[in-house]
Amino acid sequence: MTSVTVLPCAVVTGAEHIWTIVVGGGSGQRFGTLKQYERLGERRVIEHACASAEETCDGVVVVVPAADADRERAVAGGATRSESVRAGLAAVPDDATIICVHDAARPFATPELFVRVIDAVVAGADGAVPAVAVTDTIKIVADGAVVSTPDRSSLVAVQTPQAFRADILRRAHRGGDASTDDAALVER
């Protein structure tokens, strides 16, 4: 049985070989444009997203829409987020022991946040995800009608970077399932 934990903080050891996949293969449908290429100050959003990973990991694999891969000198993404992560996994060296997955559209993740999720894996978790408490009331709806209202005190909104033991993340993706969240694949 695998476990996904939410953030203790220990010390990253030099015995680990840590890589990050920055997933920027999205189409920008919800945002209306390719958010990962928008400028935020002097750099693009994707460059901000990569910067913290570069400070804390041994290597970074960047995944972008297939049409942009050559121009961006990056890995071509797939039709879904999971396909894009799998394309990134194929580019991560086999000797990686921990793999982080980070969304290119999240430019404000700090090196300290990367360290915290990595440290949780070093400390023994199969995976670690940053999460924030849900402050909105959530409704479960079926056929247009409210079915229930879960107690929000037990809910969190999961973000990235997410860190995993490399073998566990690879195994979770081997089945070809799709999810908007790598932790959900690991949980399964």
PDB file of N, CA, C and O in Angstrom, residues 129-160:
ATOM      1  N   VAL A 129       2.294  16.113  -1.079  1.00  0.00           N
ATOM      2  CA  VAL A 129       1.635  17.161  -1.837  1.00  0.00           C
ATOM      3  C   VAL A 129       1.403  18.379  -0.947  1.00  0.00           C
ATOM      4  O   VAL A 129       1.038  18.229   0.211  1.00  0.00           O
ATOM      5  N   PRO A 130       1.616  19.582  -1.483  1.00  0.00           N
ATOM      6  CA  PRO A 130       1.245  20.771  -0.717  1.00  0.00           C
ATOM      7  C   PRO A 130      -0.265  20.956  -0.825  1.00  0.00           C
ATOM      8  O   PRO A 130      -0.866  20.667  -1.860  1.00  0.00           O
ATOM      9  N   ALA A 131      -0.865  21.432   0.250  1.00  0.00           N
ATOM     10  CA  ALA A 131      -2.311  21.610   0.242  1.00  0.00           C
ATOM     11  C   ALA A 131      -2.689  22.814   1.089  1.00  0.00           C
ATOM     12  O   ALA A 131      -1.996  23.151   2.045  1.00  0.00           O
ATOM     13  N   VAL A 132      -3.775  23.442   0.714  1.00  0.00           N
ATOM     14  CA  VAL A 132      -4.323  24.558   1.493  1.00  0.00           C
ATOM     15  C   VAL A 132      -5.764  24.212   1.864  1.00  0.00           C
ATOM     16  O   VAL A 132      -6.466  23.522   1.124  1.00  0.00           O
ATOM     17  N   ALA A 133      -6.172  24.685   3.021  1.00  0.00           N
ATOM     18  CA  ALA A 133      -7.523  24.425   3.490  1.00  0.00           C
ATOM     19  C   ALA A 133      -8.541  25.031   2.524  1.00  0.00           C
ATOM     20  O   ALA A 133      -8.324  26.100   1.961  1.00  0.00           O
ATOM     21  N   VAL A 134      -9.640  24.327   2.338  1.00  0.00           N
ATOM     22  CA  VAL A 134     -10.733  24.831   1.514  1.00  0.00           C
ATOM     23  C   VAL A 134     -11.567  25.774   2.376  1.00  0.00           C
ATOM     24  O   VAL A 134     -12.006  25.398   3.464  1.00  0.00           O
ATOM     25  N   THR A 135     -11.752  26.993   1.904  1.00  0.00           N
ATOM     26  CA  THR A 135     -12.542  27.961   2.670  1.00  0.00           C
ATOM     27  C   THR A 135     -13.953  28.122   2.108  1.00  0.00           C
ATOM     28  O   THR A 135     -14.823  28.634   2.791  1.00  0.00           O
ATOM     29  N   ASP A 136     -14.152  27.713   0.856  1.00  0.00           N
ATOM     30  CA  ASP A 136     -15.480  27.796   0.253  1.00  0.00           C
ATOM     31  C   ASP A 136     -16.324  26.598   0.667  1.00  0.00           C
ATOM     32  O   ASP A 136     -15.804  25.524   0.971  1.00  0.00           O
ATOM     33  N   THR A 137     -17.624  26.767   0.638  1.00  0.00           N
ATOM     34  CA  THR A 137     -18.526  25.640   0.820  1.00  0.00           C
ATOM     35  C   THR A 137     -18.558  24.869  -0.495  1.00  0.00           C
ATOM     36  O   THR A 137     -18.707  25.455  -1.562  1.00  0.00           O
ATOM     37  N   ILE A 138     -18.418  23.560  -0.402  1.00  0.00           N
ATOM     38  CA  ILE A 138     -18.402  22.693  -1.577  1.00  0.00           C
ATOM     39  C   ILE A 138     -19.698  21.890  -1.605  1.00  0.00           C
ATOM     40  O   ILE A 138     -20.143  21.384  -0.569  1.00  0.00           O
ATOM     41  N   LYS A 139     -20.266  21.748  -2.778  1.00  0.00           N
ATOM     42  CA  LYS A 139     -21.485  20.955  -2.951  1.00  0.00           C
ATOM     43  C   LYS A 139     -21.185  19.808  -3.907  1.00  0.00           C
ATOM     44  O   LYS A 139     -20.486  19.988  -4.900  1.00  0.00           O
ATOM     45  N   ILE A 140     -21.720  18.640  -3.614  1.00  0.00           N
ATOM     46  CA  ILE A 140     -21.666  17.520  -4.537  1.00  0.00           C
ATOM     47  C   ILE A 140     -22.998  17.513  -5.277  1.00  0.00           C
ATOM     48  O   ILE A 140     -24.062  17.513  -4.660  1.00  0.00           O
ATOM     49  N   VAL A 141     -22.910  17.544  -6.625  1.00  0.00           N
ATOM     50  CA  VAL A 141     -24.092  17.694  -7.460  1.00  0.00           C
ATOM     51  C   VAL A 141     -24.205  16.501  -8.399  1.00  0.00           C
ATOM     52  O   VAL A 141     -23.205  16.047  -8.957  1.00  0.00           O
ATOM     53  N   ALA A 142     -25.426  15.997  -8.579  1.00  0.00           N
ATOM     54  CA  ALA A 142     -25.709  14.935  -9.553  1.00  0.00           C
ATOM     55  C   ALA A 142     -26.975  15.321 -10.304  1.00  0.00           C
ATOM     56  O   ALA A 142     -27.983  15.695  -9.686  1.00  0.00           O
ATOM     57  N   ASP A 143     -26.918  15.288 -11.620  1.00  0.00           N
ATOM     58  CA  ASP A 143     -28.063  15.642 -12.465  1.00  0.00           C
ATOM     59  C   ASP A 143     -28.638  17.012 -12.114  1.00  0.00           C
ATOM     60  O   ASP A 143     -29.858  17.196 -12.059  1.00  0.00           O
ATOM     61  N   GLY A 144     -27.774  17.965 -11.800  1.00  0.00           N
ATOM     62  CA  GLY A 144     -28.194  19.323 -11.535  1.00  0.00           C
ATOM     63  C   GLY A 144     -28.751  19.583 -10.154  1.00  0.00           C
ATOM     64  O   GLY A 144     -29.163  20.694  -9.848  1.00  0.00           O
ATOM     65  N   ALA A 145     -28.773  18.568  -9.300  1.00  0.00           N
ATOM     66  CA  ALA A 145     -29.309  18.735  -7.946  1.00  0.00           C
ATOM     67  C   ALA A 145     -28.214  18.494  -6.918  1.00  0.00           C
ATOM     68  O   ALA A 145     -27.361  17.617  -7.083  1.00  0.00           O
ATOM     69  N   VAL A 146     -28.253  19.272  -5.835  1.00  0.00           N
ATOM     70  CA  VAL A 146     -27.290  19.087  -4.751  1.00  0.00           C
ATOM     71  C   VAL A 146     -27.589  17.766  -4.051  1.00  0.00           C
ATOM     72  O   VAL A 146     -28.715  17.512  -3.626  1.00  0.00           O
ATOM     73  N   VAL A 147     -26.563  16.928  -3.946  1.00  0.00           N
ATOM     74  CA  VAL A 147     -26.687  15.630  -3.286  1.00  0.00           C
ATOM     75  C   VAL A 147     -26.222  15.724  -1.839  1.00  0.00           C
ATOM     76  O   VAL A 147     -26.826  15.150  -0.946  1.00  0.00           O
ATOM     77  N   SER A 148     -25.125  16.466  -1.633  1.00  0.00           N
ATOM     78  CA  SER A 148     -24.611  16.621  -0.273  1.00  0.00           C
ATOM     79  C   SER A 148     -23.648  17.784  -0.206  1.00  0.00           C
ATOM     80  O   SER A 148     -23.198  18.305  -1.226  1.00  0.00           O
ATOM     81  N   THR A 149     -23.340  18.165   1.035  1.00  0.00           N
ATOM     82  CA  THR A 149     -22.372  19.215   1.313  1.00  0.00           C
ATOM     83  C   THR A 149     -21.327  18.632   2.252  1.00  0.00           C
ATOM     84  O   THR A 149     -21.602  18.431   3.434  1.00  0.00           O
ATOM     85  N   PRO A 150     -20.138  18.307   1.725  1.00  0.00           N
ATOM     86  CA  PRO A 150     -19.116  17.720   2.602  1.00  0.00           C
ATOM     87  C   PRO A 150     -18.613  18.727   3.637  1.00  0.00           C
ATOM     88  O   PRO A 150     -18.644  19.938   3.401  1.00  0.00           O
ATOM     89  N   ASP A 151     -18.186  18.212   4.748  1.00  0.00           N
ATOM     90  CA  ASP A 151     -17.603  19.044   5.809  1.00  0.00           C
ATOM     91  C   ASP A 151     -16.266  19.583   5.309  1.00  0.00           C
ATOM     92  O   ASP A 151     -15.321  18.819   5.097  1.00  0.00           O
ATOM     93  N   ARG A 152     -16.183  20.881   5.112  1.00  0.00           N
ATOM     94  CA  ARG A 152     -14.963  21.449   4.529  1.00  0.00           C
ATOM     95  C   ARG A 152     -13.758  21.349   5.452  1.00  0.00           C
ATOM     96  O   ARG A 152     -12.623  21.509   5.008  1.00  0.00           O
ATOM     97  N   SER A 153     -13.960  21.069   6.736  1.00  0.00           N
ATOM     98  CA  SER A 153     -12.809  20.943   7.635  1.00  0.00           C
ATOM     99  C   SER A 153     -11.941  19.745   7.266  1.00  0.00           C
ATOM    100  O   SER A 153     -10.779  19.679   7.657  1.00  0.00           O
ATOM    101  N   SER A 154     -12.497  18.805   6.493  1.00  0.00           N
ATOM    102  CA  SER A 154     -11.708  17.641   6.083  1.00  0.00           C
ATOM    103  C   SER A 154     -11.214  17.760   4.641  1.00  0.00           C
ATOM    104  O   SER A 154     -10.612  16.829   4.116  1.00  0.00           O
ATOM    105  N   LEU A 155     -11.446  18.912   4.004  1.00  0.00           N
ATOM    106  CA  LEU A 155     -11.072  19.096   2.603  1.00  0.00           C
ATOM    107  C   LEU A 155      -9.853  20.010   2.478  1.00  0.00           C
ATOM    108  O   LEU A 155      -9.702  20.960   3.239  1.00  0.00           O
ATOM    109  N   VAL A 156      -9.015  19.697   1.500  1.00  0.00           N
ATOM    110  CA  VAL A 156      -7.891  20.562   1.150  1.00  0.00           C
ATOM    111  C   VAL A 156      -7.825  20.682  -0.368  1.00  0.00           C
ATOM    112  O   VAL A 156      -8.264  19.789  -1.092  1.00  0.00           O
ATOM    113  N   ALA A 157      -7.289  21.790  -0.841  1.00  0.00           N
ATOM    114  CA  ALA A 157      -7.021  21.985  -2.262  1.00  0.00           C
ATOM    115  C   ALA A 157      -5.550  21.646  -2.485  1.00  0.00           C
ATOM    116  O   ALA A 157      -4.667  22.270  -1.892  1.00  0.00           O
ATOM    117  N   VAL A 158      -5.308  20.657  -3.310  1.00  0.00           N
ATOM    118  CA  VAL A 158      -3.947  20.175  -3.547  1.00  0.00           C
ATOM    119  C   VAL A 158      -3.304  20.986  -4.659  1.00  0.00           C
ATOM    120  O   VAL A 158      -3.938  21.348  -5.644  1.00  0.00           O
ATOM    121  N   GLN A 159      -2.016  21.292  -4.481  1.00  0.00           N
ATOM    122  CA  GLN A 159      -1.274  22.096  -5.433  1.00  0.00           C
ATOM    123  C   GLN A 159      -0.014  21.362  -5.870  1.00  0.00           C
ATOM    124  O   GLN A 159       0.138  20.177  -5.613  1.00  0.00           O
ATOM    125  N   THR A 160       0.877  22.049  -6.534  1.00  0.00           N
ATOM    126  CA  THR A 160       2.182  21.501  -6.900  1.00  0.00           C
ATOM    127  C   THR A 160       3.239  22.473  -6.390  1.00  0.00           C
ATOM    128  O   THR A 160       2.924  23.638  -6.144  1.00  0.00           O
TER     129      THR A 160
END
